[in-house]
PDB file of C-alpha atoms and ligand atoms in Angstrom:
ATOM      1  CA  MET A   3      -0.683 -22.020 -19.055  1.00  0.00           C
ATOM      2  CA  PRO A   4      -4.044 -21.603 -19.282  1.00  0.00           C
ATOM      3  CA  ILE A   5      -5.277 -18.178 -19.453  1.00  0.00           C
ATOM      4  CA  LEU A   6      -5.015 -16.657 -16.225  1.00  0.00           C
ATOM      5  CA  ILE A   7      -8.061 -15.869 -14.172  1.00  0.00           C
ATOM      6  CA  LYS A   8      -7.013 -12.774 -11.514  1.00  0.00           C
ATOM      7  CA  THR A   9      -8.733 -12.649  -7.936  1.00  0.00           C
ATOM      8  CA  PRO A  10      -9.853  -9.260  -6.660  1.00  0.00           C
ATOM      9  CA  GLU A  11      -6.673  -8.522  -4.807  1.00  0.00           C
ATOM     10  CA  GLU A  12      -4.907  -8.719  -8.167  1.00  0.00           C
ATOM     11  CA  ILE A  13      -6.909  -7.396 -10.401  1.00  0.00           C
ATOM     12  CA  GLU A  14      -7.083  -3.855  -7.339  1.00  0.00           C
ATOM     13  CA  LYS A  15      -2.943  -4.040  -8.150  1.00  0.00           C
ATOM     14  CA  MET A  16      -4.119  -4.578 -12.133  1.00  0.00           C
ATOM     15  CA  ARG A  17      -5.852  -1.847 -11.393  1.00  0.00           C
ATOM     16  CA  ALA A  18      -3.215   0.801  -9.812  1.00  0.00           C
ATOM     17  CA  ALA A  19      -0.466  -0.701 -12.096  1.00  0.00           C
ATOM     18  CA  CYS A  20      -2.295   0.821 -15.047  1.00  0.00           C
ATOM     19  CA  ARG A  21      -3.428   4.160 -13.662  1.00  0.00           C
ATOM     20  CA  LEU A  22       0.044   4.724 -13.487  1.00  0.00           C
ATOM     21  CA  GLY A  23       1.001   2.826 -16.508  1.00  0.00           C
ATOM     22  CA  ALA A  24      -1.000   6.493 -17.971  1.00  0.00           C
ATOM     23  CA  GLU A  25       0.248   8.538 -16.057  1.00  0.00           C
ATOM     24  CA  VAL A  26       3.306   8.517 -17.348  1.00  0.00           C
ATOM     25  CA  LEU A  27       1.639   9.497 -20.974  1.00  0.00           C
ATOM     26  CA  ASP A  28       0.196  12.042 -19.333  1.00  0.00           C
ATOM     27  CA  TYR A  29       3.307  13.528 -17.665  1.00  0.00           C
ATOM     28  CA  ILE A  30       5.131  12.956 -21.007  1.00  0.00           C
ATOM     29  CA  ALA A  31       2.273  14.432 -23.625  1.00  0.00           C
ATOM     30  CA  PRO A  32       3.838  18.255 -22.820  1.00  0.00           C
ATOM     31  CA  TYR A  33       7.087  17.447 -24.154  1.00  0.00           C
ATOM     32  CA  VAL A  34       6.650  15.644 -27.239  1.00  0.00           C
ATOM     33  CA  LYS A  35       6.903  18.709 -29.765  1.00  0.00           C
ATOM     34  CA  PRO A  36       8.646  19.297 -32.445  1.00  0.00           C
ATOM     35  CA  GLY A  37      12.390  19.371 -31.615  1.00  0.00           C
ATOM     36  CA  VAL A  38      12.446  17.238 -28.824  1.00  0.00           C
ATOM     37  CA  SER A  39      14.446  13.675 -28.600  1.00  0.00           C
ATOM     38  CA  THR A  40      12.721  10.375 -28.332  1.00  0.00           C
ATOM     39  CA  LEU A  41      15.629   9.522 -26.022  1.00  0.00           C
ATOM     40  CA  GLU A  42      14.952  12.945 -24.056  1.00  0.00           C
ATOM     41  CA  LEU A  43      12.017  11.346 -23.806  1.00  0.00           C
ATOM     42  CA  ASN A  44      13.192   7.734 -22.603  1.00  0.00           C
ATOM     43  CA  ARG A  45      14.839   9.647 -19.809  1.00  0.00           C
ATOM     44  CA  LEU A  46      12.220  11.913 -18.917  1.00  0.00           C
ATOM     45  CA  CYS A  47       9.833   9.485 -18.241  1.00  0.00           C
ATOM     46  CA  HIS A  48      12.725   6.776 -16.860  1.00  0.00           C
ATOM     47  CA  ASP A  49      13.387   9.367 -14.236  1.00  0.00           C
ATOM     48  CA  TYR A  50       9.521  10.173 -13.732  1.00  0.00           C
ATOM     49  CA  MET A  51       8.966   5.999 -13.093  1.00  0.00           C
ATOM     50  CA  THR A  52      11.847   5.730 -11.031  1.00  0.00           C
ATOM     51  CA  ASN A  53      12.084   9.030  -8.973  1.00  0.00           C
ATOM     52  CA  VAL A  54       8.822  10.024  -8.396  1.00  0.00           C
ATOM     53  CA  GLN A  55       5.968   6.945  -8.773  1.00  0.00           C
ATOM     54  CA  ASP A  56       8.351   4.190  -7.176  1.00  0.00           C
ATOM     55  CA  THR A  57       7.067   2.131 -10.656  1.00  0.00           C
ATOM     56  CA  ILE A  58       9.689   0.468 -11.767  1.00  0.00           C
ATOM     57  CA  PRO A  59      10.523   0.433 -16.560  1.00  0.00           C
ATOM     58  CA  ALA A  60       9.445  -3.039 -18.078  1.00  0.00           C
ATOM     59  CA  PRO A  61      11.074  -2.838 -21.167  1.00  0.00           C
ATOM     60  CA  LEU A  62      14.259  -1.847 -19.327  1.00  0.00           C
ATOM     61  CA  ASN A  63      16.676  -5.662 -19.900  1.00  0.00           C
ATOM     62  CA  TYR A  64      13.145  -7.086 -20.841  1.00  0.00           C
ATOM     63  CA  ALA A  65      14.894 -10.561 -22.779  1.00  0.00           C
ATOM     64  CA  PRO A  66      11.796 -12.252 -23.565  1.00  0.00           C
ATOM     65  CA  PRO A  67      13.586 -15.685 -25.864  1.00  0.00           C
ATOM     66  CA  GLY A  68      14.961 -15.350 -28.991  1.00  0.00           C
ATOM     67  CA  TYR A  69      15.688 -11.191 -27.678  1.00  0.00           C
ATOM     68  CA  THR A  70      18.540  -9.108 -26.794  1.00  0.00           C
ATOM     69  CA  PRO A  71      17.960  -7.222 -23.928  1.00  0.00           C
ATOM     70  CA  TYR A  72      15.313  -4.238 -24.450  1.00  0.00           C
ATOM     71  CA  PRO A  73      17.801  -1.255 -24.030  1.00  0.00           C
ATOM     72  CA  PHE A  74      14.953   1.495 -22.646  1.00  0.00           C
ATOM     73  CA  ALA A  75      12.860   2.356 -20.699  1.00  0.00           C
ATOM     74  CA  ILE A  76      10.116   2.880 -23.300  1.00  0.00           C
ATOM     75  CA  CYS A  77       9.241   1.912 -27.000  1.00  0.00           C
ATOM     76  CA  ALA A  78       9.281   4.804 -29.353  1.00  0.00           C
ATOM     77  CA  SER A  79       7.944   4.060 -32.428  1.00  0.00           C
ATOM     78  CA  ILE A  80       7.878   7.178 -35.670  1.00  0.00           C
ATOM     79  CA  ASN A  81       6.561   7.143 -38.963  1.00  0.00           C
ATOM     80  CA  HIS A  82       6.934   3.701 -40.452  1.00  0.00           C
ATOM     81  CA  GLN A  83       8.386   2.301 -37.109  1.00  0.00           C
ATOM     82  CA  ILE A  84       5.015  -0.079 -36.527  1.00  0.00           C
ATOM     83  CA  CYS A  85       6.603  -0.932 -32.636  1.00  0.00           C
ATOM     84  CA  HIS A  86       9.203  -1.758 -30.231  1.00  0.00           C
ATOM     85  CA  GLY A  87      11.599   1.309 -31.239  1.00  0.00           C
ATOM     86  CA  PHE A  88      14.485   2.288 -29.585  1.00  0.00           C
ATOM     87  CA  PRO A  89      14.592   6.403 -28.710  1.00  0.00           C
ATOM     88  CA  ASN A  90      17.482   8.193 -30.575  1.00  0.00           C
ATOM     89  CA  GLU A  91      18.760  11.127 -30.091  1.00  0.00           C
ATOM     90  CA  ARG A  92      17.270  13.099 -33.921  1.00  0.00           C
ATOM     91  CA  PRO A  93      14.986  16.229 -32.998  1.00  0.00           C
ATOM     92  CA  LEU A  94      11.223  15.126 -33.977  1.00  0.00           C
ATOM     93  CA  LYS A  95       9.480  17.245 -36.620  1.00  0.00           C
ATOM     94  CA  SER A  96       6.629  19.253 -37.523  1.00  0.00           C
ATOM     95  CA  GLY A  97       4.453  16.099 -39.271  1.00  0.00           C
ATOM     96  CA  ASP A  98       6.190  13.276 -37.809  1.00  0.00           C
ATOM     97  CA  ILE A  99       3.451  11.012 -35.946  1.00  0.00           C
ATOM     98  CA  VAL A 100       5.238   8.938 -32.479  1.00  0.00           C
ATOM     99  CA  ASN A 101       3.643   6.523 -30.331  1.00  0.00           C
ATOM    100  CA  LEU A 102       5.394   6.000 -26.956  1.00  0.00           C
ATOM    101  CA  ASP A 103       4.389   2.577 -25.068  1.00  0.00           C
ATOM    102  CA  ILE A 104       4.519   1.844 -21.238  1.00  0.00           C
ATOM    103  CA  THR A 105       4.874  -0.105 -19.450  1.00  0.00           C
ATOM    104  CA  VAL A 106       5.205   0.018 -15.633  1.00  0.00           C
ATOM    105  CA  ILE A 107       5.940  -2.623 -12.412  1.00  0.00           C
ATOM    106  CA  LYS A 108       4.003  -1.392  -9.348  1.00  0.00           C
ATOM    107  CA  ASP A 109       4.506  -4.305  -6.380  1.00  0.00           C
ATOM    108  CA  GLY A 110       4.787  -7.137  -8.618  1.00  0.00           C
ATOM    109  CA  PHE A 111       1.976  -6.164 -11.778  1.00  0.00           C
ATOM    110  CA  HIS A 112       2.115  -4.915 -15.028  1.00  0.00           C
ATOM    111  CA  GLY A 113       0.424  -1.829 -16.553  1.00  0.00           C
ATOM    112  CA  ASP A 114       0.406  -1.722 -20.554  1.00  0.00           C
ATOM    113  CA  THR A 115      -0.865   1.510 -22.569  1.00  0.00           C
ATOM    114  CA  SER A 116       0.668   3.377 -25.771  1.00  0.00           C
ATOM    115  CA  ARG A 117      -0.936   6.815 -27.585  1.00  0.00           C
ATOM    116  CA  MET A 118       0.081   9.289 -30.586  1.00  0.00           C
ATOM    117  CA  PHE A 119       1.725  12.081 -30.896  1.00  0.00           C
ATOM    118  CA  LEU A 120       1.388  14.359 -33.275  1.00  0.00           C
ATOM    119  CA  PRO A 121       3.603  17.487 -32.657  1.00  0.00           C
ATOM    120  CA  GLY A 122       3.266  20.328 -34.945  1.00  0.00           C
ATOM    121  CA  ASN A 123       1.070  20.109 -37.898  1.00  0.00           C
ATOM    122  CA  PRO A 124       0.305  16.495 -39.336  1.00  0.00           C
ATOM    123  CA  SER A 125      -0.903  15.648 -42.841  1.00  0.00           C
ATOM    124  CA  ILE A 126      -4.241  15.149 -43.404  1.00  0.00           C
ATOM    125  CA  GLN A 127      -3.668  11.208 -43.810  1.00  0.00           C
ATOM    126  CA  ALA A 128      -1.239  10.971 -41.303  1.00  0.00           C
ATOM    127  CA  LYS A 129      -4.804  12.430 -39.203  1.00  0.00           C
ATOM    128  CA  ARG A 130      -6.616   9.887 -40.138  1.00  0.00           C
ATOM    129  CA  LEU A 131      -4.352   6.649 -39.942  1.00  0.00           C
ATOM    130  CA  CYS A 132      -4.094   8.075 -35.718  1.00  0.00           C
ATOM    131  CA  ASP A 133      -7.477   8.746 -35.624  1.00  0.00           C
ATOM    132  CA  VAL A 134      -8.814   5.589 -37.792  1.00  0.00           C
ATOM    133  CA  THR A 135      -6.985   3.447 -35.419  1.00  0.00           C
ATOM    134  CA  PHE A 136      -7.945   4.943 -32.168  1.00  0.00           C
ATOM    135  CA  GLU A 137     -11.091   3.868 -33.304  1.00  0.00           C
ATOM    136  CA  CYS A 138     -10.097   0.304 -33.696  1.00  0.00           C
ATOM    137  CA  LEU A 139      -9.076   0.446 -30.305  1.00  0.00           C
ATOM    138  CA  TRP A 140     -12.222   1.406 -28.839  1.00  0.00           C
ATOM    139  CA  LEU A 141     -14.401  -0.746 -31.255  1.00  0.00           C
ATOM    140  CA  GLY A 142     -12.351  -3.817 -29.874  1.00  0.00           C
ATOM    141  CA  ILE A 143     -12.727  -2.413 -26.532  1.00  0.00           C
ATOM    142  CA  GLY A 144     -16.432  -2.581 -26.864  1.00  0.00           C
ATOM    143  CA  ALA A 145     -16.543  -5.810 -28.211  1.00  0.00           C
ATOM    144  CA  VAL A 146     -15.445  -7.161 -25.058  1.00  0.00           C
ATOM    145  CA  ARG A 147     -17.670  -9.013 -23.170  1.00  0.00           C
ATOM    146  CA  PRO A 148     -17.956 -11.793 -21.037  1.00  0.00           C
ATOM    147  CA  GLY A 149     -19.254 -14.942 -23.083  1.00  0.00           C
ATOM    148  CA  GLY A 150     -17.950 -13.347 -25.843  1.00  0.00           C
ATOM    149  CA  HIS A 151     -14.922 -14.813 -27.913  1.00  0.00           C
ATOM    150  CA  LEU A 152     -11.228 -13.602 -28.789  1.00  0.00           C
ATOM    151  CA  GLY A 153     -12.241 -12.859 -32.182  1.00  0.00           C
ATOM    152  CA  ASP A 154     -15.051 -10.536 -32.017  1.00  0.00           C
ATOM    153  CA  ILE A 155     -12.007  -8.466 -31.239  1.00  0.00           C
ATOM    154  CA  GLY A 156     -10.554  -8.739 -34.243  1.00  0.00           C
ATOM    155  CA  ALA A 157     -13.425  -9.042 -36.218  1.00  0.00           C
ATOM    156  CA  VAL A 158     -14.641  -5.414 -35.446  1.00  0.00           C
ATOM    157  CA  ILE A 159     -10.739  -4.107 -35.768  1.00  0.00           C
ATOM    158  CA  GLN A 160      -9.827  -5.936 -39.231  1.00  0.00           C
ATOM    159  CA  LYS A 161     -13.657  -4.372 -40.534  1.00  0.00           C
ATOM    160  CA  HIS A 162     -12.956  -0.906 -39.727  1.00  0.00           C
ATOM    161  CA  ALA A 163      -9.255  -0.964 -40.610  1.00  0.00           C
ATOM    162  CA  GLU A 164      -9.594  -2.451 -43.791  1.00  0.00           C
ATOM    163  CA  LYS A 165     -12.535  -0.214 -44.846  1.00  0.00           C
ATOM    164  CA  SER A 166     -10.975   2.927 -43.730  1.00  0.00           C
ATOM    165  CA  GLY A 167      -8.062   1.861 -47.145  1.00  0.00           C
ATOM    166  CA  PHE A 168      -5.176   0.899 -44.240  1.00  0.00           C
ATOM    167  CA  SER A 169      -4.068  -2.943 -43.049  1.00  0.00           C
ATOM    168  CA  VAL A 170      -3.870  -5.080 -39.841  1.00  0.00           C
ATOM    169  CA  VAL A 171      -0.079  -5.452 -38.694  1.00  0.00           C
ATOM    170  CA  ARG A 172      -0.615  -9.825 -38.450  1.00  0.00           C
ATOM    171  CA  GLU A 173       2.956 -10.550 -36.527  1.00  0.00           C
ATOM    172  CA  PHE A 174       1.907  -8.977 -33.676  1.00  0.00           C
ATOM    173  CA  CYS A 175      -0.995  -8.716 -31.283  1.00  0.00           C
ATOM    174  CA  GLY A 176      -2.355  -7.684 -27.787  1.00  0.00           C
ATOM    175  CA  HIS A 177      -1.900 -10.216 -24.363  1.00  0.00           C
ATOM    176  CA  GLY A 178      -2.432 -11.453 -20.774  1.00  0.00           C
ATOM    177  CA  ILE A 179      -0.544  -9.346 -19.127  1.00  0.00           C
ATOM    178  CA  GLY A 180      -0.618  -9.971 -15.355  1.00  0.00           C
ATOM    179  CA  ARG A 181       2.375 -10.799 -13.168  1.00  0.00           C
ATOM    180  CA  ALA A 182       4.277 -11.862 -16.394  1.00  0.00           C
ATOM    181  CA  PHE A 183       4.226  -8.847 -18.633  1.00  0.00           C
ATOM    182  CA  HIS A 184       3.173 -11.197 -21.597  1.00  0.00           C
ATOM    183  CA  GLU A 185       0.699 -14.137 -21.035  1.00  0.00           C
ATOM    184  CA  GLU A 186      -1.383 -16.435 -22.667  1.00  0.00           C
ATOM    185  CA  PRO A 187      -3.679 -15.163 -24.525  1.00  0.00           C
ATOM    186  CA  GLN A 188      -2.608 -13.838 -28.255  1.00  0.00           C
ATOM    187  CA  VAL A 189      -5.323 -11.382 -28.865  1.00  0.00           C
ATOM    188  CA  LEU A 190      -5.550 -10.903 -32.975  1.00  0.00           C
ATOM    189  CA  HIS A 191      -6.164  -7.746 -34.577  1.00  0.00           C
ATOM    190  CA  TYR A 192      -7.887  -9.158 -36.980  1.00  0.00           C
ATOM    191  CA  GLY A 193     -10.234 -12.044 -37.236  1.00  0.00           C
ATOM    192  CA  LYS A 194     -14.104 -14.141 -37.721  1.00  0.00           C
ATOM    193  CA  THR A 195     -16.497 -13.050 -34.819  1.00  0.00           C
ATOM    194  CA  GLY A 196     -17.212 -16.296 -32.623  1.00  0.00           C
ATOM    195  CA  GLN A 197     -13.362 -17.871 -33.150  1.00  0.00           C
ATOM    196  CA  GLY A 198     -11.549 -18.321 -30.700  1.00  0.00           C
ATOM    197  CA  GLU A 199     -10.929 -18.081 -27.040  1.00  0.00           C
ATOM    198  CA  LYS A 200     -13.969 -17.454 -25.154  1.00  0.00           C
ATOM    199  CA  LEU A 201     -14.205 -14.368 -22.778  1.00  0.00           C
ATOM    200  CA  ALA A 202     -14.625 -14.615 -19.111  1.00  0.00           C
ATOM    201  CA  PRO A 203     -15.038 -12.603 -15.970  1.00  0.00           C
ATOM    202  CA  GLY A 204     -11.813 -11.840 -15.009  1.00  0.00           C
ATOM    203  CA  MET A 205      -9.088 -11.996 -17.588  1.00  0.00           C
ATOM    204  CA  ILE A 206      -7.195  -9.128 -18.058  1.00  0.00           C
ATOM    205  CA  PHE A 207      -5.142  -8.539 -21.255  1.00  0.00           C
ATOM    206  CA  THR A 208      -3.543  -5.482 -24.119  1.00  0.00           C
ATOM    207  CA  ILE A 209      -5.816  -4.405 -27.375  1.00  0.00           C
ATOM    208  CA  GLU A 210      -2.976  -2.819 -29.614  1.00  0.00           C
ATOM    209  CA  PRO A 211      -3.715  -2.755 -32.791  1.00  0.00           C
ATOM    210  CA  MET A 212      -1.237  -1.320 -35.532  1.00  0.00           C
ATOM    211  CA  ILE A 213      -2.593  -0.256 -38.693  1.00  0.00           C
ATOM    212  CA  ASN A 214      -0.159   0.197 -41.553  1.00  0.00           C
ATOM    213  CA  ALA A 215      -1.007   3.132 -43.986  1.00  0.00           C
ATOM    214  CA  GLY A 216       0.552   0.955 -46.804  1.00  0.00           C
ATOM    215  CA  LYS A 217       0.628  -3.033 -46.715  1.00  0.00           C
ATOM    216  CA  ALA A 218       0.422  -5.291 -43.887  1.00  0.00           C
ATOM    217  CA  ALA A 219       4.009  -6.652 -44.672  1.00  0.00           C
ATOM    218  CA  ILE A 220       6.900  -5.892 -41.814  1.00  0.00           C
ATOM    219  CA  ARG A 221      10.142  -5.723 -41.698  1.00  0.00           C
ATOM    220  CA  HIS A 222      12.817  -6.173 -38.761  1.00  0.00           C
ATOM    221  CA  MET A 223      15.531  -3.740 -38.204  1.00  0.00           C
ATOM    222  CA  PRO A 224      19.103  -4.916 -37.662  1.00  0.00           C
ATOM    223  CA  ASP A 225      18.988  -3.776 -33.837  1.00  0.00           C
ATOM    224  CA  GLY A 226      16.977  -6.765 -33.067  1.00  0.00           C
ATOM    225  CA  TRP A 227      14.242  -4.799 -32.174  1.00  0.00           C
ATOM    226  CA  THR A 228      12.317  -1.897 -34.159  1.00  0.00           C
ATOM    227  CA  VAL A 229       9.963  -3.476 -36.440  1.00  0.00           C
ATOM    228  CA  THR A 230       8.464  -0.861 -39.985  1.00  0.00           C
ATOM    229  CA  THR A 231       6.264  -1.069 -42.036  1.00  0.00           C
ATOM    230  CA  ARG A 232       8.462  -2.982 -45.516  1.00  0.00           C
ATOM    231  CA  ASP A 233       6.709  -1.015 -48.347  1.00  0.00           C
ATOM    232  CA  ARG A 234       8.477   2.129 -45.747  1.00  0.00           C
ATOM    233  CA  SER A 235       4.266   3.891 -45.438  1.00  0.00           C
ATOM    234  CA  LEU A 236       2.967   5.034 -41.581  1.00  0.00           C
ATOM    235  CA  SER A 237       1.646   2.898 -39.068  1.00  0.00           C
ATOM    236  CA  ALA A 238      -0.320   3.592 -36.422  1.00  0.00           C
ATOM    237  CA  GLN A 239      -1.272   1.718 -32.437  1.00  0.00           C
ATOM    238  CA  TRP A 240      -2.953   2.887 -29.388  1.00  0.00           C
ATOM    239  CA  GLU A 241      -3.071   0.175 -25.941  1.00  0.00           C
ATOM    240  CA  HIS A 242      -5.035   0.121 -23.745  1.00  0.00           C
ATOM    241  CA  THR A 243      -5.288  -3.043 -20.603  1.00  0.00           C
ATOM    242  CA  VAL A 244      -8.643  -4.182 -20.112  1.00  0.00           C
ATOM    243  CA  LEU A 245     -10.572  -6.780 -17.870  1.00  0.00           C
ATOM    244  CA  VAL A 246     -13.412  -8.603 -19.025  1.00  0.00           C
ATOM    245  CA  THR A 247     -15.421  -7.732 -15.676  1.00  0.00           C
ATOM    246  CA  GLU A 248     -19.045  -9.728 -15.058  1.00  0.00           C
ATOM    247  CA  THR A 249     -21.402  -7.273 -17.397  1.00  0.00           C
ATOM    248  CA  GLY A 250     -18.377  -6.196 -19.742  1.00  0.00           C
ATOM    249  CA  VAL A 251     -15.685  -4.305 -20.069  1.00  0.00           C
ATOM    250  CA  GLU A 252     -13.556  -1.902 -17.964  1.00  0.00           C
ATOM    251  CA  VAL A 253     -10.241  -0.035 -19.270  1.00  0.00           C
ATOM    252  CA  LEU A 254      -7.934   0.041 -16.695  1.00  0.00           C
ATOM    253  CA  THR A 255      -5.489   2.017 -19.002  1.00  0.00           C
ATOM    254  CA  LEU A 256      -7.358   5.434 -18.031  1.00  0.00           C
ATOM    255  CA  SER A 257      -6.102   8.709 -16.786  1.00  0.00           C
ATOM    256  CA  THR A 258      -7.392  12.558 -16.833  1.00  0.00           C
ATOM    257  CA  GLY A 259      -5.390  13.132 -19.436  1.00  0.00           C
ATOM    258  CA  CYS A 260      -6.284  10.046 -21.542  1.00  0.00           C
ATOM    259  CA  PRO A 261      -7.953  11.155 -24.963  1.00  0.00           C
ATOM    260  CA  PRO A 262     -11.859  10.363 -23.759  1.00  0.00           C
ATOM    261  CA  ALA A 263     -13.666   7.204 -26.276  1.00  0.00           C
ATOM    262  CA  PRO A 264     -14.531   8.417 -29.577  1.00  0.00           C
ATOM    263  CA  GLU A 265     -18.115   8.841 -30.313  1.00  0.00           C
ATOM    264  CA  GLY A 266     -20.962   6.897 -30.144  1.00  0.00           C
ATOM    265  CA  MET A 267     -18.215   4.660 -28.691  1.00  0.00           C
ATOM    266  CA  SER A 268     -17.231   3.168 -25.064  1.00  0.00           C
ATOM    267  CA  ALA A 269     -16.592   0.828 -23.012  1.00  0.00           C
TER     268      ALA A 269
HETATM  269  N1  MF3 B   1       4.899  -2.666 -24.981  1.00  0.00           N
HETATM  270  C1  MF3 B   1       5.438  -3.157 -26.089  1.00  0.00           C
HETATM  271  C2  MF3 B   1       3.965  -5.079 -25.959  1.00  0.00           C
HETATM  272  O1  MF3 B   1       2.820  -3.589 -25.711  1.00  0.00           O
HETATM  273  C3  MF3 B   1       6.083  -4.784 -25.500  1.00  0.00           C
HETATM  274  C4  MF3 B   1       7.837  -3.569 -25.350  1.00  0.00           C
HETATM  275  S1  MF3 B   1       8.828  -5.114 -25.611  1.00  0.00           S
HETATM  276  C5  MF3 B   1       9.952  -4.580 -25.473  1.00  0.00           C
HETATM  277  O2  MF3 B   1       3.579  -5.556 -25.720  1.00  0.00           O
HETATM  278  F1  MF3 B   1      11.452  -4.419 -24.415  1.00  0.00           F
HETATM  279  F2  MF3 B   1      10.633  -3.412 -26.745  1.00  0.00           F
HETATM  280  F3  MF3 B   1       9.592  -2.781 -24.468  1.00  0.00           F
HETATM  281 CO1   CO B   2       1.306  -4.908 -25.042  1.00  0.00          CO
HETATM  282 CO1   CO B   3       3.329  -1.884 -25.047  1.00  0.00          CO
END
């Protein structure tokens, strides 16, 4: 399958789905406090999507080749969990860092976005990891332009992560998105400027760097989904869905509650 170029009608539907995805994170943010469990957050998000938004939680029963159906409406990855964490009954405690990853389907189109939450008082190191990962996301977004290359995105992310003393997860990447949850291309979070597929207006994909405080190596948990750092170091991730425009990039998963681009970085 080649990279799909979305039509203006499809882009309009993606704008709607992506905004709704971001609005789930706005909705849940005030609940992410010490004492709440990620299973409770899953329930709240599920009910908000299905009852308020009339969206479908895309993760629920999602089963790519080689995977068992994902059994929850959201992904909740805590501390050394990198991605695809199962919501569970353990109450969050001050100092945990948690990624909530939301994908909604509206009118047949997917919107995919995730943020880090730091309930209570994070350590300086944990806060810095989350900040650097957010900067990686926005550096990647800033590298998107028609005529540019996918490698431009990976290169700026890898450079910033590694010069900060952190490492980039290799096994998971950003992805094209639209009628399908995961489409071509693969958007690697490492690489070289000028390499990889050329970007063209109408392409829509996610950028979702996973950055580890320690080594890059991962471990798969026996639940078939949860991925952790092999060295049990902390891991952070932020995700936006973006559109390549005629002149640059449009971030589709913005909302009133989403943190603004870091100082001096923008789309
Ligand atoms: N939202 C994740 C991503 O960013 C994918 C989660 S797949 C699931 O690509 F089944 F775990 F939800
Ligand atoms: Co994604
Ligand atoms: Co996601």
